[in-house]
GROMACS .gro file of C-alpha atoms in nm:
model
  202
    1VAL     CA    1   2.670   1.450   1.134
    2GLN     CA    2   2.388   1.251   0.970
    3THR     CA    3   2.512   0.869   0.978
    4VAL     CA    4   2.425   0.552   0.823
    5PRO     CA    5   2.124   0.354   0.987
    6ALA     CA    6   2.260   0.095   1.228
    7ILE     CA    7   2.043  -0.171   1.061
    8LYS     CA    8   2.182  -0.534   0.953
    9ASN     CA    9   2.187  -0.453   0.591
   10ALA     CA   10   2.437  -0.166   0.619
   11GLY     CA   11   2.714  -0.408   0.750
   12VAL     CA   12   3.035  -0.243   0.808
   13TRP     CA   13   2.900   0.100   0.678
   14ALA     CA   14   2.669   0.116   0.967
   15ASN     CA   15   2.722   0.452   1.183
   16CYS     CA   16   2.928   0.586   0.898
   17PRO     CA   17   2.892   0.967   0.756
   18LEU     CA   18   2.597   0.989   0.486
   19ALA     CA   19   2.780   1.257   0.303
   20PHE     CA   20   3.101   1.198   0.086
   21THR     CA   21   3.451   1.184   0.268
   22ALA     CA   22   3.794   1.191   0.100
   23ASP     CA   23   3.837   0.808   0.127
   24ASP     CA   24   3.522   0.792  -0.101
   25PHE     CA   25   3.736   0.936  -0.389
   26LYS     CA   26   4.050   0.773  -0.578
   27PHE     CA   27   4.230   0.930  -0.862
   28PHE     CA   28   4.432   0.755  -1.111
   29ASP     CA   29   4.652   0.866  -1.414
   30GLN     CA   30   4.636   0.723  -1.758
   31ASP     CA   31   4.814   0.388  -1.664
   32LEU     CA   32   4.541   0.361  -1.373
   33CYS     CA   33   4.812   0.411  -1.107
   34LEU     CA   34   4.692   0.548  -0.812
   35ILE     CA   35   4.740   0.935  -0.724
   36THR     CA   36   4.734   1.034  -0.325
   37HIS     CA   37   4.585   1.283  -0.245
   38ALA     CA   38   4.874   1.470  -0.097
   39ASN     CA   39   5.010   1.467  -0.463
   40LEU     CA   40   4.656   1.591  -0.619
   41TYR     CA   41   4.732   1.913  -0.684
   42SER     CA   42   5.083   1.882  -0.823
   43THR     CA   43   4.950   1.609  -1.047
   44CYS     CA   44   4.642   1.806  -1.164
   45LYS     CA   45   4.912   2.101  -1.248
   46TYR     CA   46   5.023   1.893  -1.516
   47GLY     CA   47   4.730   1.728  -1.641
   48LYS     CA   48   4.773   1.394  -1.534
   49ILE     CA   49   4.466   1.295  -1.328
   50TYR     CA   50   4.278   1.094  -1.583
   51VAL     CA   51   4.029   0.868  -1.394
   52VAL     CA   52   3.812   0.895  -1.067
   53GLU     CA   53   3.668   0.612  -0.904
   54ILE     CA   54   3.385   0.728  -0.648
   55ARG     CA   55   3.232   0.528  -0.374
   56PHE     CA   56   2.857   0.610  -0.358
   57ARG     CA   57   2.703   0.603  -0.006
   58PHE     CA   58   2.353   0.557   0.144
   59ASP     CA   59   2.092   0.705  -0.035
   60LYS     CA   60   1.735   0.604  -0.178
   61SER     CA   61   1.899   0.374  -0.434
   62SER     CA   62   1.928   0.014  -0.371
   63ARG     CA   63   2.289   0.014  -0.495
   64ASN     CA   64   2.421   0.147  -0.186
   65PHE     CA   65   2.812   0.198  -0.174
   66ALA     CA   66   2.852   0.097  -0.538
   67PHE     CA   67   3.149   0.226  -0.714
   68GLY     CA   68   3.153   0.435  -1.052
   69ARG     CA   69   3.440   0.522  -1.249
   70TYR     CA   70   3.434   0.851  -1.474
   71ILE     CA   71   3.719   0.947  -1.722
   72ARG     CA   72   3.854   1.315  -1.747
   73THR     CA   73   3.667   1.496  -2.024
   74ARG     CA   74   3.768   1.782  -2.264
   75VAL     CA   75   3.512   2.028  -2.144
   76LYS     CA   76   3.591   2.093  -1.776
   77ILE     CA   77   3.274   2.216  -1.682
   78PHE     CA   78   3.131   1.903  -1.717
   79CYS     CA   79   3.421   1.684  -1.642
   80PRO     CA   80   3.353   1.449  -1.346
   81VAL     CA   81   3.733   1.429  -1.279
   82ASP     CA   82   3.789   1.800  -1.289
   83ALA     CA   83   3.494   1.871  -1.023
   84SER     CA   84   3.618   1.565  -0.786
   85PHE     CA   85   3.927   1.725  -0.761
   86HIS     CA   86   3.834   2.057  -0.678
   87VAL     CA   87   3.621   1.883  -0.400
   88VAL     CA   88   3.870   1.699  -0.255
   89HIS     CA   89   4.159   1.975  -0.281
   90ARG     CA   90   3.904   2.214  -0.126
   91ALA     CA   91   3.854   2.018   0.180
   92ARG     CA   92   4.239   1.997   0.201
   93LEU     CA   93   4.324   2.329   0.178
   94LEU     CA   94   4.044   2.411   0.457
   95GLU     CA   95   4.198   2.132   0.660
   96VAL     CA   96   3.864   1.939   0.706
   97LEU     CA   97   3.936   1.607   0.913
   98PRO     CA   98   3.978   1.263   0.714
   99LYS     CA   99   3.629   1.119   0.829
  100LEU     CA  100   3.449   1.413   0.814
  101PRO     CA  101   3.228   1.516   0.523
  102LEU     CA  102   3.389   1.715   0.248
  103GLY     CA  103   3.108   1.960   0.267
  104ALA     CA  104   3.262   2.120   0.598
  105VAL     CA  105   3.441   2.403   0.714
  106CYS     CA  106   3.649   2.357   1.023
  107GLY     CA  107   3.667   2.684   1.264
  108LYS     CA  108   3.996   2.813   1.432
  109LYS     CA  109   3.807   2.685   1.765
  110GLY     CA  110   3.731   2.338   1.611
  111ASN     CA  111   3.401   2.435   1.522
  112VAL     CA  112   3.273   2.261   1.214
  113ARG     CA  113   2.985   2.381   0.989
  114TYR     CA  114   2.832   2.202   0.717
  115PHE     CA  115   2.729   2.312   0.381
  116THR     CA  116   2.318   2.227   0.316
  117GLY     CA  117   2.112   2.247   0.064
  118SER     CA  118   2.015   2.623   0.147
  119ASP     CA  119   2.360   2.726   0.119
  120VAL     CA  120   2.333   2.571  -0.241
  121VAL     CA  121   2.033   2.744  -0.334
  122GLU     CA  122   2.148   3.076  -0.195
  123ILE     CA  123   2.477   3.040  -0.427
  124MET     CA  124   2.264   2.941  -0.744
  125ARG     CA  125   2.037   3.235  -0.688
  126GLN     CA  126   2.331   3.468  -0.648
  127ALA     CA  127   2.481   3.320  -0.969
  128CYS     CA  128   2.178   3.404  -1.142
  129ILE     CA  129   2.130   3.725  -1.029
  130GLU     CA  130   2.498   3.851  -1.140
  131ALA     CA  131   2.456   3.639  -1.490
  132TYR     CA  132   2.112   3.777  -1.582
  133PRO     CA  133   1.951   4.088  -1.626
  134ALA     CA  134   1.630   4.171  -1.421
  135ASP     CA  135   1.408   4.082  -1.695
  136HIS     CA  136   1.545   3.751  -1.804
  137TYR     CA  137   1.305   3.433  -1.772
  138LEU     CA  138   1.548   3.296  -1.509
  139ARG     CA  139   1.563   3.619  -1.298
  140VAL     CA  140   1.173   3.651  -1.307
  141ASN     CA  141   1.136   3.268  -1.196
  142ILE     CA  142   1.412   3.266  -0.964
  143ASN     CA  143   1.246   3.126  -0.676
  144ARG     CA  144   1.191   2.811  -0.857
  145LEU     CA  145   1.618   2.769  -0.850
  146VAL     CA  146   1.643   2.455  -0.584
  147THR     CA  147   1.917   2.209  -0.546
  148HIS     CA  148   1.715   1.967  -0.720
  149SER     CA  149   1.746   2.167  -1.035
  150ASN     CA  150   2.125   2.055  -1.061
  151ARG     CA  151   1.998   1.725  -1.112
  152VAL     CA  152   1.764   1.801  -1.393
  153THR     CA  153   1.996   2.037  -1.545
  154ALA     CA  154   2.233   1.724  -1.544
  155ALA     CA  155   1.989   1.524  -1.709
  156VAL     CA  156   1.895   1.744  -1.964
  157CYS     CA  157   2.278   1.830  -2.083
  158LEU     CA  158   2.335   1.457  -2.084
  159PHE     CA  159   2.037   1.391  -2.331
  160LEU     CA  160   2.153   1.698  -2.518
  161GLY     CA  161   2.486   1.553  -2.564
  162GLY     CA  162   2.330   1.220  -2.709
  163ALA     CA  163   2.341   0.983  -2.389
  164SER     CA  164   2.061   0.768  -2.378
  165ASN     CA  165   1.833   0.694  -2.052
  166ASP     CA  166   2.048   0.421  -1.892
  167LYS     CA  167   2.388   0.606  -1.895
  168ASN     CA  168   2.122   0.909  -1.733
  169PHE     CA  169   2.030   0.641  -1.498
  170HIS     CA  170   2.419   0.506  -1.437
  171LYS     CA  171   2.578   0.839  -1.425
  172LEU     CA  172   2.271   0.996  -1.189
  173ARG     CA  173   2.189   0.704  -0.977
  174TRP     CA  174   1.806   0.710  -1.078
  175ALA     CA  175   1.542   0.462  -1.103
  176LEU     CA  176   1.539   0.438  -1.520
  177CYS     CA  177   1.147   0.527  -1.530
  178SER     CA  178   1.237   0.859  -1.373
  179VAL     CA  179   1.461   1.017  -1.640
  180PRO     CA  180   1.214   1.010  -1.913
  181THR     CA  181   0.978   1.195  -1.667
  182TYR     CA  182   1.217   1.460  -1.595
  183LEU     CA  183   1.321   1.519  -1.963
  184ARG     CA  184   0.953   1.519  -2.060
  185ASP     CA  185   0.874   1.788  -1.766
  186THR     CA  186   1.136   1.972  -1.902
  187PHE     CA  187   1.123   2.000  -2.269
  188SER     CA  188   0.698   2.016  -2.276
  189ASN     CA  189   0.739   2.392  -2.323
  190ILE     CA  190   1.069   2.388  -2.478
  191SER     CA  191   0.997   2.616  -2.760
  192THR     CA  192   0.859   2.892  -2.534
  193VAL     CA  193   1.075   2.850  -2.249
  194MET     CA  194   1.395   2.788  -2.413
  195GLN     CA  195   1.343   3.136  -2.578
  196LYS     CA  196   1.312   3.322  -2.310
  197THR     CA  197   1.593   3.116  -2.103
  198ILE     CA  198   1.877   3.231  -2.384
  199ALA     CA  199   1.740   3.576  -2.400
  200GLY     CA  200   2.036   3.792  -2.334
  201VAL     CA  201   2.315   3.510  -2.362
  202PHE     CA  202   2.428   3.599  -2.700
   0.00000   0.00000   0.00000
């Protein structure tokens, strides 16, 4: 498991896993009462999870181990609360040990395998194959689907939803100057690319 470097600035977090663990996610109801992970499924079943608080770990940002709070949205596919619930609940079903990163599968013999960027790319490309015909723009350029595509997609969705660059910066933990760059590169050929991308959707 990759860990936080044992440097002075890391403080108490030195040698902790770099990836998210279950302790990094706290859930609350609409009255901001804490919901234990053991009660997550039953609480979610009745739609009572309202807020998730996420502790961001050690990355290239200068704001390591900062907390962010996110409120449930109406559209589940873009809901941070719903997504966080599924990540934590999945780990509980797979019996991932509390201090291990959530992106892990524990075998019956005690061996642990972690999800990697290659796993994510494989799933993304398989989803593309199942969703679009062979002559679709995304299928033709399927090798361009990489893990970073998720971050750019998130930036575009937030932008199209009316979010300012400041909000993009906060939610995706990028340097503020990076957001316009990604959007500019994405929208530079939007007139032709968009038409090819949505072909076959409707």
